[in-house]
Amino acid sequence: MSEHHNPDAEPKKKINWFIILIVLFLLTFGLNLINMHQGSSASFQISYDQFLDLVEAGLVDQVYMNDDQIRIALRDDADVNRVSSILSPASVQNASAREITLPRTVILYTGRVDDPQLVSALRSGKVRIYEEIPEQTSIFSVIASWLVPMAVMYLLYFFIFRMLMKRAGGGEGGGFLGGISGIGKSKAKVYNVEKNTGITFRDVAGQDEAKESLEEMVDYLKNPKKYQNIGARQPKGALLVGPPGTGKTLLAKAVAGEAGVPFYHLTGSEFVEMFVGVGASRVRDLFQTAKKNTPCIIFIDEIDAIGKKRDVQMATNDEREQTLNQLLAEMDGFETNGGIIVLAATNRPEVLDQALLRPGRFDRRIIVEKPDLSGRESILAVHSKKVTLAPDVDLHEIALSTSGASGADLANIVNEGALRAVRMNRTAVSQADLMESVETVFAGKEKKDRVLSPKERQLVAYHEVGHALVSALQKNAQPVQKITIVPRTMGSLGYTMSVPEEERYLLTKEELIAQITMLLGGRAAEIVRFGAETTGAANDIERATDLARKMVTQYGMSDQFGSMGLASTQNQYLDGRNVSTCSEATNAQADEAVRQILARCQRDAEELLRSHSDSLDAIANTLLEKENISGKEFMELLKAS
Ligand code: ADP
Ligand code: MG
Ligand code: ZN
């Protein structure tokens, strides 16, 4: 259904060029080798006065002169002893020349000195003189010495560019010469086309507000006349904003599916290339293709990759800017064409350029939040339609225990449950499968092969029961659902799951304090029972501190600051990082306020456990024995002890 427009060059052609390249390489190397060989034949330099001595003694037959050298040929009947006496062994520069007994077989040469008397000296010595005309260069060697290196350079250049283009995702299938000149206007397509996504709004559970806003677009795509007759401007684009995995892509596909129009899908980061202009040409190309296929949906995922504010970065990114400008131009341009709706998704709306958000472009912002309780239940229902469920399955319970999960997490949970059912040779997915996969998705798989020493197991058991007991003994805390000391792949050695009875949107100060106390209950149990502090509490401490800091800096729940805000949230759809908005001195005071909250909660937790140390021991021992305790078992043990 989905054809990928990404033409790759045929591999055969590529190999041919590669072979040619190698051959040319060898050729240049070969020529070089030959040259070097010629230079190394046995010849010996003698001094200019030795040469004159040889001439004077009548031993020289011919000389070959060029601009900087005189090569000397001795007479056939030259007396070897006389030659040797002139060229006494010590004077021959090359040591190996001493072994030469017959100088005639050796080429002697000397440097050419500016000597006006030379010719007359040679003439009186009856030496024949040859002036060497520069070596006749064949056409072949001209070609070889000029064209081959040029060709090699050109090919290298060409290949490197091709490689870069490939990596950039745009295979350039074009010809030899078209390769380089064509880069600027690359026609490489980086988008997917789906003629029919086959997804409808029914596949998207929850997100009713988002669906409502998108329904108008569907209606426009289906009945454009209705809108045109009344003179209403077509909605151009909408920005889907929300955390990852909440169904933004799914919603965009559903719009296309509902309207029955083609779906052009691409990702912002794929636009931005290292070559300036490529992204812009891709935008142009995409819109050109889309215009031929109206009505249709263009969906740009991760639009923040191109749509970042243009002035904030120190180093401006020309490529991204051009791409963004092209996108803006295209969106302005299709007023008359109509029939194209551009949807985009991002989880960082705050970084987007204002120009993208003004009316006539992505003027609608559709918030796609993480699902609430009923949303989670309906998402679970949508995804479990595809699997066989056992009668005992209670999706409401699963939804309750997955607070904070995204739609993608929930889809994953159902699938993991189904996989577990298959592993267990069952024909239907049971509640236990789903609960287990909730844990798998949040805490990782069970890691049975991690063997803890008895002492460590004991520490972990008391730590976890500490959490559970502190939770159960406070009236504002959430009920315990499960305690386990089976290690998990994502690093936990055990954990306590507590689940709210209902979805909460507001928390009171007392409930937050109870939550912090519960988080510190693990560490408290270590101290109360063993007088020890372990590294196992690191994550608890991090979360407790985070909560306490939010109470002080954002919720206005500290005695010191009252309702004063000390921090603001950034990137609210990603990590929700908090950035301080107050002075250093105030920050130090805030730290102190946080410390006080934590210290109080820690003390409360320890007190609670000391006054219930019998229950602590009893439940920890049961946990050591059974490894897992359900919430119900836990409450029974607590009542009994
Ligand atoms: P996003 O684009 O927001 O990161 P996706 O749309 O890619 O998230 O969602 C990933 C998957 O999660 C979807 O394919 C779908 O299986 C599941 N999913 C997410 N939200 C929902 C939802 N509201 N209803 C049904 N399934 C959902
Ligand atoms: Mg997505
Ligand atoms: Zn803990």
XYZ file of C-alpha atoms and ligand atoms in Angstrom:
670
model
C 0.000 0.000 0.000
C 2.837 2.312 0.747
C 5.302 2.841 -2.042
C 8.569 4.386 -1.121
C 9.886 6.937 -3.565
C 13.574 6.519 -3.147
C 15.180 5.440 -6.387
C 18.529 3.807 -5.836
C 21.129 3.702 -8.588
C 21.343 0.234 -10.139
C 24.191 -1.632 -8.453
C 25.557 -2.893 -11.807
C 26.318 0.580 -13.049
C 27.972 1.448 -9.797
C 30.359 -1.519 -10.038
C 31.339 -0.561 -13.594
C 32.332 2.888 -12.559
C 34.169 1.487 -9.621
C 36.220 -0.796 -11.850
C 37.055 2.083 -14.169
C 38.205 4.079 -11.213
C 40.504 1.310 -10.023
C 41.960 0.792 -13.504
C 42.735 4.477 -13.844
C 44.375 4.434 -10.467
C 46.633 1.536 -11.423
C 47.452 3.240 -14.701
C 48.733 6.386 -13.037
C 50.675 4.378 -10.536
C 52.113 2.218 -13.295
C 53.366 5.246 -15.266
C 54.973 6.626 -12.182
C 56.769 3.347 -11.557
C 58.140 3.299 -15.101
C 59.445 6.839 -14.719
C 61.146 6.014 -11.489
C 62.744 2.966 -13.063
C 64.278 4.939 -15.887
C 65.840 7.277 -13.416
C 67.537 4.512 -11.550
C 69.684 2.862 -14.304
C 73.422 2.602 -13.501
C 75.097 5.861 -14.237
C 77.804 7.682 -12.381
C 78.523 11.275 -11.895
C 82.059 12.503 -12.362
C 83.385 15.967 -11.772
C 83.667 18.511 -14.588
C 87.490 18.630 -14.463
C 87.682 14.838 -14.599
C 85.540 15.105 -17.704
C 87.949 17.676 -19.209
C 90.865 15.385 -18.265
C 89.197 12.506 -20.094
C 88.688 14.698 -23.161
C 92.279 15.925 -23.076
C 93.533 12.349 -22.802
C 91.575 11.516 -25.966
C 89.449 8.892 -24.253
C 86.018 10.386 -25.051
C 84.188 9.432 -28.212
C 80.876 11.263 -27.990
C 79.014 13.567 -25.612
C 75.278 14.126 -25.362
C 74.449 17.496 -23.968
C 71.194 18.845 -22.694
C 70.351 21.861 -20.606
C 71.793 20.575 -17.379
C 73.742 17.433 -18.110
C 76.500 16.059 -20.268
C 76.476 12.331 -20.810
C 79.804 10.893 -21.850
C 80.538 7.898 -24.086
C 84.132 6.641 -23.951
C 86.006 5.428 -27.024
C 85.757 1.697 -27.665
C 89.526 1.372 -27.541
C 89.967 3.544 -24.480
C 92.604 2.206 -22.104
C 90.850 1.044 -19.016
C 93.829 1.751 -16.812
C 94.121 5.342 -17.962
C 90.422 5.922 -17.427
C 90.655 4.402 -13.975
C 93.642 6.531 -13.090
C 91.720 9.671 -13.998
C 88.634 8.489 -12.230
C 90.474 7.245 -9.178
C 88.147 5.055 -7.153
C 87.996 7.494 -4.282
C 86.754 10.245 -6.535
C 83.797 8.315 -7.824
C 80.974 9.496 -5.689
C 79.043 6.288 -5.698
C 80.817 3.739 -3.532
C 79.658 0.760 -5.570
C 81.432 2.240 -8.611
C 84.739 1.040 -7.224
C 83.806 -2.453 -8.177
C 83.308 -1.457 -11.756
C 86.213 -2.582 -13.848
C 84.999 -1.588 -17.276
C 83.964 2.039 -17.284
C 82.800 1.740 -20.881
C 79.699 -0.198 -19.860
C 78.767 2.511 -17.466
C 77.126 5.776 -18.377
C 79.235 8.602 -17.070
C 77.769 12.040 -16.727
C 78.613 15.399 -15.322
C 76.823 18.615 -14.671
C 76.781 21.183 -17.452
C 78.967 24.120 -16.501
C 78.849 27.462 -18.278
C 82.189 26.962 -20.048
C 82.806 28.924 -23.346
C 85.983 26.898 -24.001
C 84.192 23.572 -23.840
C 83.317 23.307 -27.519
C 86.837 24.095 -28.706
C 88.263 21.637 -26.155
C 85.903 18.961 -27.443
C 86.711 19.763 -31.066
C 90.430 19.543 -30.465
C 89.840 16.200 -28.693
C 87.873 14.993 -31.772
C 84.816 14.345 -29.724
C 81.518 14.191 -31.519
C 78.972 16.491 -29.935
C 75.243 15.810 -29.793
C 72.904 18.447 -28.442
C 69.975 16.496 -27.050
C 66.631 17.616 -28.338
C 64.032 17.209 -25.548
C 62.554 13.754 -25.675
C 59.854 13.372 -28.261
C 56.635 13.144 -26.244
C 54.039 10.853 -27.717
C 50.393 11.811 -27.765
C 49.750 8.906 -25.463
C 52.026 10.206 -22.748
C 50.448 13.652 -22.995
C 47.095 12.053 -22.472
C 48.435 9.940 -19.685
C 50.157 12.737 -17.826
C 47.272 15.174 -18.084
C 44.041 13.384 -18.595
C 44.463 10.460 -16.262
C 44.999 12.462 -13.078
C 42.207 14.773 -14.120
C 39.876 11.894 -14.725
C 40.803 10.362 -11.398
C 40.161 13.614 -9.601
C 36.874 14.047 -11.364
C 35.767 10.533 -10.579
C 36.753 10.834 -6.948
C 34.866 14.080 -6.677
C 31.888 12.492 -8.345
C 31.966 9.409 -6.149
C 32.277 11.350 -2.928
C 29.325 13.462 -3.893
C 27.311 10.427 -4.811
C 28.137 8.810 -1.526
C 27.083 11.898 0.364
C 23.905 12.112 -1.640
C 23.134 8.477 -0.854
C 23.704 9.011 2.808
C 21.496 12.007 2.652
C 18.772 9.715 1.430
C 18.530 10.970 -2.116
C 20.084 8.434 -4.434
C 20.956 10.287 -7.603
C 20.187 7.888 -10.397
C 21.284 10.358 -13.029
C 24.121 10.083 -15.503
C 27.804 10.639 -15.170
C 27.839 14.334 -15.813
C 24.442 15.042 -14.371
C 25.667 13.841 -11.011
C 27.302 16.984 -9.804
C 25.468 19.678 -11.613
C 22.184 18.130 -10.546
C 22.755 18.335 -6.819
C 21.252 21.749 -6.318
C 17.971 20.713 -7.818
C 17.859 17.163 -6.545
C 14.662 15.420 -7.420
C 15.261 12.751 -4.800
C 12.020 12.068 -3.029
C 12.017 11.483 0.676
C 8.349 11.081 1.346
C 5.989 8.151 1.561
C 2.725 8.099 -0.256
C -0.258 6.114 0.877
C -3.111 6.091 -1.581
C -5.411 5.090 1.215
C -4.285 4.907 4.820
C -7.141 2.594 5.795
C -7.251 4.272 9.171
C -10.338 6.056 10.424
C -11.236 8.048 13.493
C -12.576 4.836 15.000
C -8.992 3.560 15.253
C -8.077 6.545 17.373
C -9.484 6.109 20.834
C -9.985 9.004 23.207
C -8.675 12.327 21.826
C -12.253 13.449 21.197
C -11.396 17.147 21.113
C -8.640 16.581 18.578
C -10.942 14.519 16.402
C -13.601 17.190 16.551
C -11.192 19.853 15.282
C -10.011 17.598 12.507
C -13.477 16.589 11.392
C -13.951 19.967 9.742
C -10.918 19.332 7.581
C -12.281 15.977 6.560
C -15.528 17.643 5.602
C -13.708 20.242 3.559
C -11.757 17.612 1.681
C -14.947 15.725 0.953
C -17.168 18.676 -0.036
C -14.967 21.611 -1.026
C -17.847 23.134 -3.040
C -19.901 23.661 0.081
C -17.207 25.897 1.480
C -16.264 27.611 -1.745
C -19.874 28.574 -2.491
C -20.179 30.490 0.713
C -16.754 32.050 0.267
C -15.109 30.416 3.232
C -11.358 30.155 3.068
C -10.043 26.640 3.144
C -8.321 25.555 6.361
C -4.700 25.267 5.300
C -2.926 23.479 8.010
C -3.089 22.266 11.546
C -0.358 21.623 14.024
C -0.734 18.537 16.183
C 0.996 19.164 19.465
C 1.605 16.630 22.193
C 4.006 14.216 23.854
C 5.476 11.292 21.878
C 3.291 8.271 21.318
C -0.040 9.972 21.884
C -1.360 9.287 18.406
C -0.465 12.392 16.380
C 0.643 10.406 13.357
C -2.347 8.147 13.774
C -4.726 11.118 13.804
C -3.187 12.576 10.658
C -3.581 9.247 8.886
C -7.141 9.020 10.126
C -7.947 12.397 8.544
C -6.690 11.107 5.205
C -8.464 7.801 5.707
C -11.776 9.417 6.602
C -11.628 11.743 3.622
C -10.361 8.979 1.341
C -7.496 11.102 -0.015
C -3.790 10.292 -0.541
C -1.467 10.792 2.398
C 1.969 12.295 1.827
C 4.065 11.580 4.866
C 7.546 12.831 5.601
C 9.694 13.727 8.549
C 11.124 17.164 9.170
C 14.629 15.928 9.784
C 14.694 14.253 6.368
C 14.326 17.608 4.706
C 17.355 19.185 6.188
C 20.489 18.160 4.358
C 24.055 19.287 4.386
C 23.701 20.862 0.966
C 22.031 24.193 1.043
C 19.043 24.157 -1.201
C 18.275 20.445 -1.170
C 15.603 20.746 1.513
C 13.962 23.634 -0.273
C 13.914 21.758 -3.545
C 12.369 18.790 -1.806
C 9.633 20.971 -0.392
C 8.983 22.351 -3.867
C 8.967 18.882 -5.330
C 6.616 17.544 -2.677
C 4.116 20.330 -3.175
C 4.339 19.978 -6.942
C 3.501 16.299 -6.723
C 0.789 16.951 -4.183
C -0.822 19.620 -6.366
C -1.203 17.069 -9.136
C -3.006 14.751 -6.753
C -5.470 16.995 -4.994
C -7.304 16.636 -2.755
C -4.665 15.234 -0.445
C -3.023 15.494 2.953
C 0.608 16.394 3.469
C 1.857 15.353 6.874
C 5.141 16.733 8.166
C 6.296 14.896 11.260
C 8.793 16.531 13.650
C 8.277 19.893 12.043
C 10.420 21.474 14.747
C 13.457 20.159 12.820
C 12.838 22.748 10.093
C 10.483 25.146 11.763
C 12.758 26.332 14.559
C 12.759 30.020 15.315
C 15.078 31.600 12.801
C 16.927 34.045 14.978
C 17.725 32.237 18.200
C 20.699 30.098 17.174
C 24.159 31.607 17.178
C 25.210 29.904 14.004
C 22.408 30.387 11.536
C 21.517 27.350 9.546
C 21.117 28.489 5.971
C 19.796 25.196 4.813
C 17.091 24.991 7.434
C 16.119 28.567 6.869
C 15.785 28.069 3.132
C 13.735 24.963 3.695
C 11.445 26.771 6.089
C 11.086 29.738 3.752
C 10.214 27.421 0.897
C 7.618 25.711 3.059
C 6.095 29.053 3.981
C 6.073 30.127 0.358
C 4.389 26.898 -0.726
C 1.771 27.179 1.982
C 0.977 30.717 0.903
C 0.952 29.654 -2.708
C -1.763 27.075 -2.850
C -4.625 29.345 -1.999
C -5.789 29.147 -5.566
C -5.068 25.473 -6.029
C -6.939 24.334 -2.950
C -7.459 20.783 -1.907
C -4.202 20.366 -0.029
C -4.231 20.319 3.748
C -0.928 20.353 5.536
C -0.800 18.679 8.909
C 2.302 18.818 11.040
C 3.262 17.267 14.339
C 5.629 18.380 17.051
C 6.276 17.881 20.706
C 8.162 21.148 21.014
C 5.709 23.839 19.941
C 7.578 26.523 21.849
C 10.562 26.408 19.482
C 8.519 26.911 16.323
C 8.973 30.029 14.257
C 6.144 32.505 14.665
C 5.822 32.743 10.897
C 4.648 29.145 10.807
C 1.886 29.817 13.278
C 0.302 32.866 11.787
C -3.148 32.640 10.154
C -3.112 31.062 6.736
C -0.412 28.601 7.675
C -0.547 26.298 10.669
C -3.141 28.486 12.235
C -4.822 25.699 14.134
C -3.188 24.069 17.032
C -4.631 20.751 18.083
C -3.489 19.500 21.444
C -3.030 15.750 21.664
C -2.534 15.001 25.341
C -1.658 11.804 27.112
C -4.913 9.918 27.641
C -6.839 10.092 30.892
C -8.380 7.080 32.599
C -11.313 6.653 30.236
C -9.050 7.452 27.285
C -6.655 4.713 28.339
C -9.488 2.265 28.750
C -10.802 2.958 25.253
C -7.304 2.796 23.729
C -6.844 -0.580 25.410
C -10.221 -1.602 24.019
C -9.266 -0.554 20.472
C -6.049 -2.508 20.573
C -7.425 -5.573 22.324
C -10.016 -5.943 19.572
C -7.214 -7.502 17.575
C -6.431 -10.144 20.232
C -8.509 -12.825 21.918
C -9.271 -11.858 25.485
C -10.074 -14.259 28.337
C -13.305 -13.517 30.218
C -11.439 -12.391 33.335
C -9.889 -9.364 31.635
C -10.775 -6.067 33.267
C -9.473 -3.242 31.102
C -10.582 -0.659 33.653
C -8.135 -2.099 36.162
C -5.316 -2.027 33.604
C -6.183 1.551 32.762
C -6.052 2.449 36.447
C -2.593 1.027 36.874
C -1.171 2.729 33.776
C -1.447 6.348 34.789
C 0.865 8.436 32.621
C 1.080 5.862 29.839
C 0.790 7.095 26.239
C -1.285 5.448 23.551
C 1.846 3.816 22.190
C 2.629 2.370 25.641
C -0.861 0.933 25.873
C -0.693 -0.592 22.403
C 2.588 -2.116 23.475
C 1.081 -3.493 26.698
C -1.683 -5.307 24.827
C 0.824 -6.774 22.394
C 3.211 -7.869 25.157
C 0.259 -9.509 26.929
C -0.616 -11.415 23.774
C 2.995 -12.533 23.361
C 3.068 -13.739 26.961
C -0.153 -15.710 26.431
C 1.451 -17.422 23.439
C 4.596 -18.198 25.446
C 2.403 -19.787 28.098
C 0.581 -21.867 25.478
C -2.711 -20.185 26.130
C -5.261 -19.333 23.478
C -6.517 -16.130 25.084
C -4.944 -13.174 26.842
C -5.698 -13.205 30.560
C -5.719 -10.393 33.075
C -2.489 -11.753 34.549
C -0.823 -11.484 31.127
C -1.841 -7.865 30.824
C -0.767 -6.979 34.376
C 2.551 -8.660 33.783
C 3.081 -6.719 30.590
C 2.225 -3.474 32.362
C 5.197 -4.247 34.575
C 7.301 -5.270 31.604
C 6.596 -2.006 29.855
C 7.245 0.132 32.915
C 9.990 -1.777 34.722
C 11.458 -4.155 32.178
C 11.385 -7.915 31.965
C 11.944 -10.188 34.956
C 15.597 -10.952 35.329
C 15.575 -14.351 36.958
C 19.276 -14.965 36.469
C 20.324 -12.095 38.672
C 21.203 -13.799 41.932
C 21.211 -11.624 45.010
C 22.964 -12.703 48.185
C 20.600 -13.601 51.062
C 21.596 -10.423 52.840
C 20.806 -8.296 49.802
C 17.494 -10.018 49.215
C 16.603 -9.273 52.814
C 17.486 -5.616 52.401
C 15.423 -5.383 49.223
C 12.458 -7.121 50.889
C 12.461 -4.790 53.868
C 12.913 -1.794 51.600
C 9.878 -2.691 49.504
C 7.707 -3.614 52.493
C 8.763 -0.297 53.984
C 7.213 1.505 51.000
C 4.070 -0.591 51.176
C 3.599 -0.255 54.936
C 4.144 3.497 55.001
C 1.680 3.777 52.173
C -0.946 1.633 53.856
C -0.561 3.285 57.259
C -1.241 6.793 55.961
C -4.737 7.904 55.168
C -3.858 10.034 52.143
C -1.834 7.428 50.305
C -2.686 5.125 47.387
C -3.539 1.474 48.003
C -0.799 -1.073 47.397
C -1.394 -3.359 44.459
C 1.667 -5.547 44.366
C 5.030 -6.006 46.030
C 7.789 -7.927 44.339
C 11.461 -8.629 44.858
C 12.064 -10.156 41.441
C 14.759 -8.075 39.727
C 13.840 -6.433 36.417
C 15.909 -5.679 33.356
C 15.502 -1.934 33.622
C 17.516 -1.966 36.851
C 15.064 -2.359 39.722
C 15.730 -5.052 42.294
C 12.145 -4.999 43.450
C 9.269 -2.610 43.579
C 5.959 -1.747 45.115
C 3.103 -0.891 42.830
C 0.419 1.344 44.201
C -2.573 2.318 42.153
C -5.025 5.128 42.723
C -8.663 4.170 43.104
C -9.570 6.774 40.552
C -7.796 9.103 38.168
C -6.678 12.241 39.957
C -6.192 15.607 38.328
C -5.577 17.562 41.498
C -3.478 16.569 44.455
C -3.654 18.238 47.850
C -0.641 19.187 49.876
C -1.422 16.355 52.309
C -1.496 13.823 49.489
C 1.821 15.050 48.139
C 3.352 14.782 51.612
C 1.955 11.259 51.917
C 3.477 10.385 48.549
C 6.894 11.701 49.555
C 6.694 9.824 52.846
C 5.812 6.644 50.960
C 8.778 7.142 48.632
C 11.086 7.546 51.608
C 9.549 4.503 53.352
C 12.043 2.198 51.657
C 15.060 4.003 53.027
C 13.278 4.286 56.428
C 12.856 0.505 56.589
C 16.562 -0.027 55.905
C 17.405 2.282 58.784
C 14.796 0.958 61.194
C 15.606 -2.715 60.685
C 19.323 -2.771 59.787
C 20.598 0.666 60.696
C 21.888 0.706 57.118
C 21.517 3.005 54.123
C 21.773 1.422 50.670
C 22.108 2.681 47.134
C 18.751 1.074 46.341
C 16.986 4.206 47.517
C 18.526 6.449 44.865
C 15.512 6.521 42.580
C 13.101 7.011 45.511
C 15.153 9.936 46.734
C 15.255 11.488 43.292
C 11.487 11.302 42.901
C 10.813 12.472 46.458
C 13.143 15.435 46.019
C 11.551 16.288 42.714
C 8.091 16.330 44.280
C 9.254 18.369 47.270
C 10.970 20.862 44.980
C 7.821 21.272 42.905
C 5.835 21.857 46.116
C 8.192 24.659 47.041
C 8.913 26.248 43.667
C 5.748 25.695 41.679
C 2.807 24.683 43.847
C 3.287 27.355 46.485
C 3.115 24.827 49.305
C 6.018 25.841 51.514
C 5.867 27.811 54.751
C 8.803 29.982 53.662
C 7.553 31.195 50.296
C 3.816 30.672 50.364
C 2.279 31.259 46.939
C 5.404 32.496 45.275
C 6.439 30.815 42.026
C 10.156 30.118 41.821
C 10.390 28.109 38.620
C 8.654 27.642 35.296
C 8.234 24.563 33.164
C 9.866 24.208 29.758
C 9.424 21.547 27.117
C 6.166 20.569 28.722
C 5.538 17.783 26.222
C 8.914 16.163 26.654
C 10.746 15.990 29.960
C 8.926 18.927 31.569
C 12.177 20.388 32.859
C 11.844 23.218 35.373
C 13.908 26.335 35.086
C 14.497 28.583 38.030
C 13.172 32.105 37.689
C 14.542 33.605 40.891
C 17.811 34.825 42.359
C 20.648 32.680 43.666
C 19.904 33.694 47.233
C 16.260 32.688 46.904
C 17.346 29.414 45.326
C 19.461 28.629 48.363
C 16.483 29.294 50.603
C 14.311 27.119 48.388
C 16.822 24.291 48.741
C 16.533 24.617 52.478
C 12.734 24.485 52.305
C 12.960 21.338 50.168
C 15.348 19.797 52.658
C 12.945 20.489 55.516
C 10.030 18.795 53.748
C 12.137 15.734 52.986
C 13.526 15.550 56.512
C 10.059 15.704 57.995
C 8.736 12.991 55.709
C 11.739 10.785 56.399
C 11.203 11.141 60.149
C 7.498 10.354 59.826
C 8.240 7.261 57.760
C 10.740 5.956 60.296
C 8.331 6.581 63.159
C 5.516 4.758 61.375
C 7.724 1.745 60.761
C 9.141 1.659 64.311
C 5.647 1.586 65.734
C 4.722 -1.276 63.359
C 7.963 -3.220 63.390
C 6.125 -6.524 63.957
C 4.146 -6.069 60.750
C 7.320 -5.020 58.961
C 9.093 -8.238 59.965
C 6.123 -10.496 59.257
C 5.383 -9.120 55.808
C 9.058 -8.931 54.810
C 9.526 -12.585 55.747
C 6.505 -13.616 53.708
C 7.816 -11.597 50.777
C 11.237 -13.266 51.050
C 9.492 -16.595 50.898
C 7.057 -15.882 48.055
C 8.878 -13.159 46.041
C 5.542 -11.583 45.055
C 2.683 -10.438 47.268
C -0.603 -9.107 45.919
C -2.330 -6.103 47.444
C -4.997 -8.319 48.963
C -2.498 -10.659 50.621
C -0.659 -7.648 51.906
C -3.740 -6.187 53.603
C -4.538 -9.562 55.193
C -1.005 -9.876 56.561
C -1.195 -6.343 57.882
C -4.451 -7.027 59.666
C -3.204 -10.315 61.093
C -0.022 -8.952 62.583
P 2.960 10.096 17.866
O 2.945 10.371 16.417
O 2.081 11.023 18.663
O 4.322 9.997 18.468
P 1.768 7.682 16.978
O 0.581 8.225 16.294
O 2.892 7.264 16.124
O 2.293 8.679 18.081
O 1.299 6.495 17.892
C 2.031 5.311 18.002
C 1.095 4.151 18.173
O 0.444 4.227 19.424
C -0.007 4.121 17.169
O 0.384 3.427 16.022
C -1.110 3.377 17.890
O -0.937 1.991 17.786
C -0.886 3.772 19.323
N -1.765 4.863 19.729
C -1.379 6.061 20.172
N -2.437 6.828 20.493
C -3.526 6.090 20.241
C -4.931 6.328 20.366
N -5.408 7.482 20.823
N -5.767 5.343 20.021
C -5.297 4.180 19.562
N -3.993 3.897 19.410
C -3.111 4.832 19.754
Mg 4.645 10.329 15.257
Zn 12.378 2.105 46.871
